[in-house]
Short mmCIF file of C-alpha atoms and ligand atoms in Angstrom, two decimals:
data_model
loop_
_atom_site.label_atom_id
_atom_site.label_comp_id
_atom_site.label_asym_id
_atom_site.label_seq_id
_atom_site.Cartn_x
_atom_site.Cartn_y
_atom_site.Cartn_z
CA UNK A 1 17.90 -177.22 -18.27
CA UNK A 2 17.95 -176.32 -22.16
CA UNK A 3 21.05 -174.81 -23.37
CA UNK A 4 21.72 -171.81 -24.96
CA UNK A 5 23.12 -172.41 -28.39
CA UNK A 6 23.40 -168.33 -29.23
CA UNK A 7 26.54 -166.49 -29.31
CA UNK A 8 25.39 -165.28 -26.12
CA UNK A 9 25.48 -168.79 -24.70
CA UNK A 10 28.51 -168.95 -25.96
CA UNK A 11 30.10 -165.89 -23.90
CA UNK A 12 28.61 -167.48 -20.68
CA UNK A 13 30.57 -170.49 -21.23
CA UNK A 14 33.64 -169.23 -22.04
CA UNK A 15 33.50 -170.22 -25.53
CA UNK A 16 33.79 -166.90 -27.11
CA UNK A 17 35.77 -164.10 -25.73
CA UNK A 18 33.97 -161.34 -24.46
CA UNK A 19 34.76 -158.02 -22.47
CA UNK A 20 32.33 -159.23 -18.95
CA UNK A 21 31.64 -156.29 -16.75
CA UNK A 22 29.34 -158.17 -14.41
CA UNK A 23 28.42 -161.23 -13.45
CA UNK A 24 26.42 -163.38 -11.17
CA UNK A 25 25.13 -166.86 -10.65
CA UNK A 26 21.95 -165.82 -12.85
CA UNK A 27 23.03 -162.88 -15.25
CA UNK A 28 26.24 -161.92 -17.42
CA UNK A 29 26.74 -158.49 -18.47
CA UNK A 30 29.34 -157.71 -21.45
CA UNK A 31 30.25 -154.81 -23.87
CA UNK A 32 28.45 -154.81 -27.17
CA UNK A 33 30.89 -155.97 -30.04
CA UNK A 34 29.72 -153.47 -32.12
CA UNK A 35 28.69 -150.18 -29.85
CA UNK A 36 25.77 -147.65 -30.53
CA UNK A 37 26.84 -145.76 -27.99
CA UNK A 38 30.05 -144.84 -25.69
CA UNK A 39 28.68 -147.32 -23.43
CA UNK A 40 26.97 -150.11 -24.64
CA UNK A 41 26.65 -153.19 -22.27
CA UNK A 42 24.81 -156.13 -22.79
CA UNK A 43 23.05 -157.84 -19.91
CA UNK A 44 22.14 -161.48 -20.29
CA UNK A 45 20.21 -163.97 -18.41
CA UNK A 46 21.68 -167.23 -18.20
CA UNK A 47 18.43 -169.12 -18.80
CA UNK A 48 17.76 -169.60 -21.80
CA UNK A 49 14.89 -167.49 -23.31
CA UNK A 50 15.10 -166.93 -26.69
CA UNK A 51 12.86 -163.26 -26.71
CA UNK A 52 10.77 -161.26 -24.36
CA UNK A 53 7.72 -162.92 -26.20
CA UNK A 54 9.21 -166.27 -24.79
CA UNK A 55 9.35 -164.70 -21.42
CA UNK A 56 6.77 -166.76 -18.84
CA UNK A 57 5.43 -165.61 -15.28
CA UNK A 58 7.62 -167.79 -13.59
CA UNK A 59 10.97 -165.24 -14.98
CA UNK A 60 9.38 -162.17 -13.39
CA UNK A 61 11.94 -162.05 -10.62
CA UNK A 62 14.92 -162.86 -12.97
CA UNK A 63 13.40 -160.24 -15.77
CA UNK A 64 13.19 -157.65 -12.57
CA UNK A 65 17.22 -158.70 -11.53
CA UNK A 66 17.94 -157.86 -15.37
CA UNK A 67 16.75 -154.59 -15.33
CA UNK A 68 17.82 -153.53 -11.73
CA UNK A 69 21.91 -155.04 -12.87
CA UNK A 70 21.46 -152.62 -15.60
CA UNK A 71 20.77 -149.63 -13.33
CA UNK A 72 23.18 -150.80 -10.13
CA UNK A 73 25.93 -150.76 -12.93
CA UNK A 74 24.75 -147.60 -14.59
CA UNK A 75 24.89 -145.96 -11.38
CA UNK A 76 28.30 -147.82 -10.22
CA UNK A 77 29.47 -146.47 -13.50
CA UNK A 78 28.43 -142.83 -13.09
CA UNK A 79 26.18 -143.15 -16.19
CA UNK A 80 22.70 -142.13 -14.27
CA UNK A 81 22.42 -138.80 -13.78
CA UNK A 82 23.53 -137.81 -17.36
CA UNK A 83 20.93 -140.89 -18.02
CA UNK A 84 21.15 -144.07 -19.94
CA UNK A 85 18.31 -145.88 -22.66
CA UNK A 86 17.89 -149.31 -21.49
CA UNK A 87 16.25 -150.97 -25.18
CA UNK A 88 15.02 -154.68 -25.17
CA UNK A 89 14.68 -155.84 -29.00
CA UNK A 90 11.99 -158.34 -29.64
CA UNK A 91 11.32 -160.33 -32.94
CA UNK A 92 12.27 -158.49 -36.64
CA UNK A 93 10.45 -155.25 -36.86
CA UNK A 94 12.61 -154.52 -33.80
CA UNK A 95 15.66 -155.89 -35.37
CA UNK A 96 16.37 -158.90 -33.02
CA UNK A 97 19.49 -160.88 -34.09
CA UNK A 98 20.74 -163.21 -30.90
CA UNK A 99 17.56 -165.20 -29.97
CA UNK A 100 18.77 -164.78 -26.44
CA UNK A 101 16.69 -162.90 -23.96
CA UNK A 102 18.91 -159.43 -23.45
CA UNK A 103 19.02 -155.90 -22.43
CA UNK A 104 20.69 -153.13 -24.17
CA UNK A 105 22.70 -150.39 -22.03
CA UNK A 106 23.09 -147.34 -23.84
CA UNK A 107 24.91 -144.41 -22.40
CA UNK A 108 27.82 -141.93 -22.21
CA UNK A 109 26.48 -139.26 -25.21
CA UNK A 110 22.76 -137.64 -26.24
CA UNK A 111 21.13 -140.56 -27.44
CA UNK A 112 18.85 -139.06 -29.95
CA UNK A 113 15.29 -139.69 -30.44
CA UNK A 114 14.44 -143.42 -30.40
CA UNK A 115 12.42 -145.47 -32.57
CA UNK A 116 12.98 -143.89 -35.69
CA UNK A 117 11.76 -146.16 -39.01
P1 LIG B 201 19.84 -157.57 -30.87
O1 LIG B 201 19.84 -156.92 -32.23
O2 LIG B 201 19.57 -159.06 -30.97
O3 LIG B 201 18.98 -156.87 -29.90
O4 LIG B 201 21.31 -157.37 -30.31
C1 LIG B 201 22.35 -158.27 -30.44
C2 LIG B 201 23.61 -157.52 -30.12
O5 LIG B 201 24.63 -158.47 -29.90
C3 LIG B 201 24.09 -156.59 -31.24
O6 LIG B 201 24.15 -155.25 -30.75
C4 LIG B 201 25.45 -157.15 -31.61
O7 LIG B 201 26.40 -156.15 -31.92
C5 LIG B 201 25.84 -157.95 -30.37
N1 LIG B 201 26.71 -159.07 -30.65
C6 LIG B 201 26.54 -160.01 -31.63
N2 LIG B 201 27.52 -160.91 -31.58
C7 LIG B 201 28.33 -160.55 -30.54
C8 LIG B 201 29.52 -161.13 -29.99
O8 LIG B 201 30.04 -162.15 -30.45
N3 LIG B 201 30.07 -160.49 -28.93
C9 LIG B 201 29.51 -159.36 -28.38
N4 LIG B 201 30.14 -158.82 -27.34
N5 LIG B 201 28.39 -158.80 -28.89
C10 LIG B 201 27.80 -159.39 -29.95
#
């Protein structure tokens, strides 16, 4: 399997400190270094995929575990019924930075209006 050479890849090695909230054989979940929110998790596949445009039809089921860790933990947390933004960044109009396949949790404060230029 290819490796992921990101920062991210980094976390799920243990080469870089992170603060892990979850984690499973196929998914890590950590805090955001620098938050948008009160709560801002990060939840990462550990296959590497560098974007959601790299994404194939053979990740569905991982891609659906990614998005239903985000919303067992949200709940867990006590996050869902004030609600949460769940915000996947793809390519540089959306301002990707780690070219490692990952979903934002936002929560814990009015979010605002998204997708503002
Ligand atoms: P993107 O802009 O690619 O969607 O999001 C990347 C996110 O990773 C950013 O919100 C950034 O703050 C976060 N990040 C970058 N480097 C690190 C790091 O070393 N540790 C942690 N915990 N988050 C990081």
């Amino acid at each position: 399997m290819a490796t992921d050479t990101t920062i991210f890849g980094k976390i799920i090695r243990r080469e870089v400190p992170a603060d892990i909230v979850f984690e499973d054989e196929q998914l890590i979940a950590f805090r955001d270094i620098a938050p948008s929110a009160p709560v801002h998790v990060l939840f990462v596949p550990k296959t590497p995929i560098a974007s959601l445009d790299a994404a194939q039809p053979a990740h569905a089921e991982l891609l659906g575990r990614l998005m239903l860790a985000a919303a067992e933990y949200a709940r867990t947390q006590g996050l869902a019924q004030d609600g949460y933004r769940v915000v996947v960044n793809c390519g540089p109009d959306a301002g990707q930075t780690v070219f490692q396949l990952h979903l934002h949790l936002l929560a814990g404060a009015p979010l605002g209006p998204f997708g503002k230029r």
